[in-house]
Amino acid sequence: MNNILTAIKAIVKNSSLVVDEDPKGVVPNRANQMGAALEDYVKNAFADCLGRDGQFVKLARNRIFSYIGNSINPPDAMLAGSDAIEIKKIESLGTSQLQLNSSYPKNKLYSDNPKICKACRECEAWQEKDMVYVVGQVEGQILQNIFFVYGDLYCDSRDVYERVENAIKDGLESLDDIKLAETNELGRVNNVDHLNISDLRIRGMWLIKSPFQHFRSLFEEKTNYTFKLVALIPEDKYNSFQNVEEFEEFCDENGVVISDEKIEDPQNPANLINSKLITYFY
């Protein structure tokens, strides 16, 4: 079964780091185009079909993904019987925060999440999936840095974020002379003016510190490299993969370093989570 180790191996062995186009050809501007191109690159890495032709890619994706989303239908992809994947593009390593828009940070993805669509909810029999965040820094058309991190090492539990959202919603509902309409956002007020032609959408904008910044103390920063890959995986998750032995042999032969780290538990920093840190520079 394909997993994060498959994706790391595919990227390391792939000779091209160019993410230069969106094969669907429908993105309206260059920033969005490069974000879509990075998403396709990462999905193809998980499907182990980087550099292959369109039909091969289509069949490979069909084999391993139960769901592929887009910017308005999260998540970006779900591995059949395995993890959910969220892909974010940044312009610079100096970027301090990722924009998650209306979706709060997730350590897990749950099938009862109101922001996922019916197709995602019903694509397979599932209730909960581990979440993998993949953050890529693209300069021009070249992928220069990429970071994989599991939500269990990066995000708090959903009740922490939902408590804040619910407090805001409750506060809005308590306002006099404001009639809120049904919405999955924080709030919506319809027909605000005398002509009943103006509506107000009250939307959240969630931000989270970039993993390149949050975990920067874990790896030695270098200046004379062309490409850097970092991955952070809970040890029990890492050990559950069936391709660990093959992956570690590949790492030994290709200069990929695997080390043991203890990461603060986002739900209780007094606890430390045994984790595997994977780094690759060239």
Tab-separated table of C-alpha atoms in Angstrom:
chain	number	residue	atom	x	y	z
A	1	MET	CA	0.000	0.000	0.000
A	2	ASN	CA	1.361	3.435	-0.959
A	3	ASN	CA	2.084	5.827	1.891
A	4	ILE	CA	4.286	8.752	2.903
A	5	LEU	CA	7.411	6.602	2.543
A	6	THR	CA	6.423	5.890	-1.068
A	7	ALA	CA	6.143	9.637	-1.702
A	8	ILE	CA	9.506	10.442	-0.100
A	9	LYS	CA	11.235	7.704	-2.083
A	10	ALA	CA	9.599	8.863	-5.332
A	11	ILE	CA	10.766	12.456	-4.829
A	12	VAL	CA	14.331	11.487	-3.903
A	13	LYS	CA	14.758	9.187	-6.904
A	14	ASN	CA	13.023	11.539	-9.357
A	15	SER	CA	15.465	13.541	-11.468
A	16	SER	CA	13.095	16.489	-12.001
A	17	LEU	CA	11.822	18.929	-9.368
A	18	VAL	CA	9.950	21.034	-11.921
A	19	VAL	CA	6.342	21.813	-11.035
A	20	ASP	CA	5.636	23.899	-14.098
A	21	GLU	CA	2.035	23.476	-15.146
A	22	ASP	CA	-1.459	22.504	-14.186
A	23	PRO	CA	-2.489	19.663	-16.506
A	24	LYS	CA	-6.152	20.632	-16.271
A	25	GLY	CA	-5.347	24.109	-17.575
A	26	VAL	CA	-8.137	25.860	-15.684
A	27	VAL	CA	-6.426	27.857	-12.936
A	28	PRO	CA	-6.978	31.612	-13.350
A	29	ASN	CA	-3.635	33.085	-12.264
A	30	ARG	CA	-0.012	32.143	-11.870
A	31	ALA	CA	-0.012	31.889	-8.060
A	32	ASN	CA	-2.932	29.490	-8.150
A	33	GLN	CA	-1.398	27.696	-11.117
A	34	MET	CA	1.810	26.935	-9.234
A	35	GLY	CA	-0.186	25.826	-6.191
A	36	ALA	CA	-2.182	23.427	-8.376
A	37	ALA	CA	1.028	22.193	-10.004
A	38	LEU	CA	2.536	21.449	-6.581
A	39	GLU	CA	-0.619	19.551	-5.604
A	40	ASP	CA	-0.325	17.402	-8.721
A	41	TYR	CA	3.378	16.818	-8.059
A	42	VAL	CA	2.715	15.640	-4.484
A	43	LYS	CA	-0.232	13.452	-5.488
A	44	ASN	CA	1.909	11.841	-8.169
A	45	ALA	CA	4.666	11.259	-5.618
A	46	PHE	CA	2.246	9.346	-3.389
A	47	ALA	CA	1.050	7.410	-6.451
A	48	ASP	CA	4.706	6.798	-7.461
A	49	CYS	CA	4.098	8.097	-10.981
A	50	LEU	CA	6.285	11.208	-11.175
A	51	GLY	CA	7.366	11.866	-14.737
A	52	ARG	CA	4.922	9.392	-16.255
A	53	ASP	CA	2.392	10.072	-19.005
A	54	GLY	CA	-1.232	11.077	-18.431
A	55	GLN	CA	-2.842	7.647	-18.773
A	56	PHE	CA	-0.319	6.016	-16.426
A	57	VAL	CA	-0.896	8.798	-13.889
A	58	LYS	CA	-4.665	8.396	-14.129
A	59	LEU	CA	-4.489	4.654	-13.483
A	60	ALA	CA	-1.947	5.022	-10.672
A	61	ARG	CA	-4.074	7.608	-8.889
A	62	ASN	CA	-7.180	5.479	-9.336
A	63	ARG	CA	-5.384	2.574	-7.683
A	64	ILE	CA	-4.296	4.343	-4.493
A	65	PHE	CA	-6.651	7.280	-3.874
A	66	SER	CA	-10.226	6.896	-2.703
A	67	TYR	CA	-10.822	10.638	-3.078
A	68	ILE	CA	-9.141	13.575	-4.819
A	69	GLY	CA	-10.397	17.031	-3.879
A	70	ASN	CA	-9.661	20.613	-4.874
A	71	SER	CA	-9.497	24.097	-3.387
A	72	ILE	CA	-13.207	24.144	-2.518
A	73	ASN	CA	-13.629	20.442	-1.712
A	74	PRO	CA	-11.085	19.419	0.954
A	75	PRO	CA	-8.963	17.489	1.599
A	76	ASP	CA	-6.627	17.518	-1.395
A	77	ALA	CA	-6.514	13.707	-1.437
A	78	MET	CA	-7.246	10.597	0.622
A	79	LEU	CA	-5.320	7.348	0.350
A	80	ALA	CA	-7.692	4.380	0.218
A	81	GLY	CA	-7.738	2.792	3.660
A	82	SER	CA	-5.130	5.232	4.928
A	83	ASP	CA	-4.263	8.900	5.399
A	84	ALA	CA	-5.772	12.199	4.294
A	85	ILE	CA	-3.406	14.672	2.618
A	86	GLU	CA	-3.449	18.471	2.665
A	87	ILE	CA	-0.958	20.294	0.408
A	88	LYS	CA	0.139	23.907	0.875
A	89	LYS	CA	2.464	26.026	-1.237
A	90	ILE	CA	4.648	28.836	0.112
A	91	GLU	CA	6.740	31.354	-1.789
A	92	SER	CA	9.619	31.580	0.689
A	93	LEU	CA	11.071	29.659	3.626
A	94	GLY	CA	10.677	32.915	5.527
A	95	THR	CA	6.892	32.568	5.325
A	96	SER	CA	5.830	32.438	8.949
A	97	GLN	CA	2.276	31.110	8.631
A	98	LEU	CA	0.200	28.925	6.368
A	99	GLN	CA	-3.276	30.056	5.392
A	100	LEU	CA	-5.817	27.329	6.101
A	101	ASN	CA	-8.756	29.627	5.288
A	102	SER	CA	-11.990	28.491	6.960
A	103	SER	CA	-10.674	25.041	7.929
A	104	TYR	CA	-9.057	24.868	11.340
A	105	PRO	CA	-5.833	22.820	11.819
A	106	LYS	CA	-6.496	19.092	11.954
A	107	ASN	CA	-4.653	16.294	13.687
A	108	LYS	CA	-7.270	13.929	12.200
A	109	LEU	CA	-9.917	14.149	9.517
A	110	TYR	CA	-13.368	12.950	10.586
A	111	SER	CA	-16.159	11.859	8.281
A	112	ASP	CA	-18.677	13.975	10.213
A	113	ASN	CA	-16.806	17.190	9.376
A	114	PRO	CA	-19.457	19.495	7.862
A	115	LYS	CA	-16.917	21.102	5.514
A	116	ILE	CA	-16.257	17.931	3.508
A	117	CYS	CA	-18.563	16.991	0.657
A	118	LYS	CA	-20.783	13.943	0.289
A	119	ALA	CA	-18.434	12.352	-2.275
A	120	CYS	CA	-15.556	12.544	0.210
A	121	ARG	CA	-17.691	11.236	3.040
A	122	GLU	CA	-18.939	8.268	0.996
A	123	CYS	CA	-15.869	7.409	-1.125
A	124	GLU	CA	-15.069	4.498	1.207
A	125	ALA	CA	-16.128	3.185	4.598
A	126	TRP	CA	-14.290	5.462	7.021
A	127	GLN	CA	-14.812	7.528	10.145
A	128	GLU	CA	-11.358	8.877	10.958
A	129	LYS	CA	-8.123	9.345	9.033
A	130	ASP	CA	-4.679	10.536	10.061
A	131	MET	CA	-3.840	13.874	8.452
A	132	VAL	CA	-0.595	14.543	6.587
A	133	TYR	CA	0.333	18.161	5.851
A	134	VAL	CA	2.698	18.636	2.908
A	135	VAL	CA	4.208	22.110	2.538
A	136	GLY	CA	6.258	22.922	-0.538
A	137	GLN	CA	8.349	25.990	-1.296
A	138	VAL	CA	8.490	26.666	-5.020
A	139	GLU	CA	10.729	29.277	-6.610
A	140	GLY	CA	9.995	29.953	-10.242
A	141	GLN	CA	8.943	26.521	-11.369
A	142	ILE	CA	11.354	24.557	-9.177
A	143	LEU	CA	10.502	22.789	-5.929
A	144	GLN	CA	13.277	23.762	-3.535
A	145	ASN	CA	11.995	22.622	-0.148
A	146	ILE	CA	9.267	20.250	0.984
A	147	PHE	CA	8.084	19.291	4.461
A	148	PHE	CA	5.833	16.347	5.371
A	149	VAL	CA	4.367	16.302	8.874
A	150	TYR	CA	1.582	14.317	10.519
A	151	GLY	CA	-1.171	16.316	12.169
A	152	ASP	CA	-0.679	14.405	15.436
A	153	LEU	CA	2.688	16.192	15.780
A	154	TYR	CA	1.474	19.561	14.512
A	155	CYS	CA	-2.140	20.271	15.517
A	156	ASP	CA	-4.260	20.128	18.642
A	157	SER	CA	-7.482	18.103	18.921
A	158	ARG	CA	-10.518	19.378	17.042
A	159	ASP	CA	-12.462	20.315	20.180
A	160	VAL	CA	-9.883	23.031	20.955
A	161	TYR	CA	-10.494	24.775	17.622
A	162	GLU	CA	-14.232	24.080	17.561
A	163	ARG	CA	-14.595	25.602	21.036
A	164	VAL	CA	-13.344	28.925	19.670
A	165	GLU	CA	-15.572	28.766	16.590
A	166	ASN	CA	-18.624	27.832	18.677
A	167	ALA	CA	-17.987	30.679	21.131
A	168	ILE	CA	-17.950	33.134	18.219
A	169	LYS	CA	-21.130	31.641	16.747
A	170	ASP	CA	-22.880	31.767	20.136
A	171	GLY	CA	-21.841	35.399	20.511
A	172	LEU	CA	-23.272	36.292	17.122
A	173	GLU	CA	-26.525	34.523	17.893
A	174	SER	CA	-26.898	36.503	21.120
A	175	LEU	CA	-26.870	39.869	19.318
A	176	ASP	CA	-30.180	41.702	19.288
A	177	ASP	CA	-31.822	42.603	15.979
A	178	ILE	CA	-29.578	40.246	14.001
A	179	LYS	CA	-31.183	37.257	12.325
A	180	LEU	CA	-28.583	34.734	11.238
A	181	ALA	CA	-29.125	32.458	8.259
A	182	GLU	CA	-28.120	28.798	8.127
A	183	THR	CA	-24.459	28.416	7.109
A	184	ASN	CA	-21.351	26.261	7.619
A	185	GLU	CA	-19.359	29.473	8.138
A	186	LEU	CA	-19.129	31.414	11.377
A	187	GLY	CA	-22.243	33.337	10.468
A	188	ARG	CA	-24.346	34.849	7.692
A	189	VAL	CA	-26.824	37.699	7.737
A	190	ASN	CA	-29.087	38.003	4.706
A	191	ASN	CA	-31.053	41.002	3.447
A	192	VAL	CA	-29.179	43.579	5.498
A	193	ASP	CA	-30.437	46.685	3.668
A	194	HIS	CA	-33.876	48.103	2.856
A	195	LEU	CA	-33.848	46.631	-0.643
A	196	ASN	CA	-32.919	43.194	0.699
A	197	ILE	CA	-30.020	42.983	-1.770
A	198	SER	CA	-27.008	42.911	0.597
A	199	ASP	CA	-25.788	39.922	2.591
A	200	LEU	CA	-22.965	39.590	5.111
A	201	ARG	CA	-20.804	36.453	5.259
A	202	ILE	CA	-18.779	36.054	8.461
A	203	ARG	CA	-15.882	33.777	7.644
A	204	GLY	CA	-12.946	32.493	9.641
A	205	MET	CA	-9.346	32.703	8.415
A	206	TRP	CA	-7.282	30.085	10.224
A	207	LEU	CA	-3.498	30.404	10.167
A	208	ILE	CA	-0.839	28.039	11.495
A	209	LYS	CA	2.903	28.452	11.861
A	210	SER	CA	4.813	26.934	8.958
A	211	PRO	CA	6.430	23.579	9.851
A	212	PHE	CA	9.698	24.919	8.410
A	213	GLN	CA	9.570	27.530	11.175
A	214	HIS	CA	7.948	25.505	13.962
A	215	PHE	CA	10.337	22.530	13.685
A	216	ARG	CA	13.439	24.370	12.491
A	217	SER	CA	15.465	23.401	15.589
A	218	LEU	CA	15.216	19.705	14.635
A	219	PHE	CA	17.401	19.852	11.546
A	220	GLU	CA	20.627	21.603	10.629
A	221	GLU	CA	19.938	24.412	8.214
A	222	LYS	CA	22.294	24.506	5.253
A	223	THR	CA	22.851	27.192	2.653
A	224	ASN	CA	24.651	25.310	-0.119
A	225	TYR	CA	21.970	22.905	-1.256
A	226	THR	CA	19.698	22.659	-4.271
A	227	PHE	CA	16.838	20.795	-2.622
A	228	LYS	CA	15.752	19.851	0.895
A	229	LEU	CA	13.169	17.333	2.071
A	230	VAL	CA	12.060	16.981	5.698
A	231	ALA	CA	9.474	14.557	7.074
A	232	LEU	CA	8.247	14.056	10.621
A	233	ILE	CA	6.286	10.893	11.445
A	234	PRO	CA	5.139	9.491	14.806
A	235	GLU	CA	7.183	6.364	15.523
A	236	ASP	CA	4.173	4.077	15.949
A	237	LYS	CA	2.794	5.267	12.608
A	238	TYR	CA	6.184	4.776	10.934
A	239	ASN	CA	6.488	1.241	12.287
A	240	SER	CA	3.010	0.362	10.990
A	241	PHE	CA	4.072	0.782	7.353
A	242	GLN	CA	4.695	-2.455	5.467
A	243	ASN	CA	7.492	-0.966	3.352
A	244	VAL	CA	9.765	0.238	6.192
A	245	GLU	CA	12.562	-2.275	5.509
A	246	GLU	CA	12.627	-1.483	1.792
A	247	PHE	CA	12.504	2.250	2.534
A	248	GLU	CA	15.383	2.152	5.021
A	249	GLU	CA	17.526	0.223	2.548
A	250	PHE	CA	16.758	2.895	-0.064
A	251	CYS	CA	17.692	5.647	2.417
A	252	ASP	CA	21.044	4.011	3.181
A	253	GLU	CA	21.851	3.904	-0.537
A	254	ASN	CA	20.724	7.447	-1.355
A	255	GLY	CA	21.919	9.657	1.483
A	256	VAL	CA	18.549	10.003	3.223
A	257	VAL	CA	18.993	10.337	7.001
A	258	ILE	CA	16.529	8.853	9.506
A	259	SER	CA	16.844	9.903	13.147
A	260	ASP	CA	14.845	9.508	16.362
A	261	GLU	CA	13.264	12.609	17.874
A	262	LYS	CA	10.930	13.396	20.739
A	263	ILE	CA	8.275	15.926	19.746
A	264	GLU	CA	6.021	17.879	22.106
A	265	ASP	CA	2.496	16.530	22.051
A	266	PRO	CA	0.338	19.370	20.625
A	267	GLN	CA	-2.490	18.329	22.975
A	268	ASN	CA	-0.229	18.362	26.050
A	269	PRO	CA	3.350	19.656	25.671
A	270	ALA	CA	4.279	17.955	28.955
A	271	ASN	CA	4.224	14.708	26.961
A	272	LEU	CA	6.733	13.822	24.262
A	273	ILE	CA	5.913	11.721	21.204
A	274	ASN	CA	8.595	9.380	19.877
A	275	SER	CA	8.997	10.269	16.219
A	276	LYS	CA	11.075	9.640	13.115
A	277	LEU	CA	12.746	12.617	11.456
A	278	ILE	CA	13.698	12.058	7.804
A	279	THR	CA	15.976	14.553	6.065
A	280	TYR	CA	17.462	14.706	2.610
A	281	PHE	CA	19.664	17.405	1.077
A	282	TYR	CA	21.351	17.669	-2.263
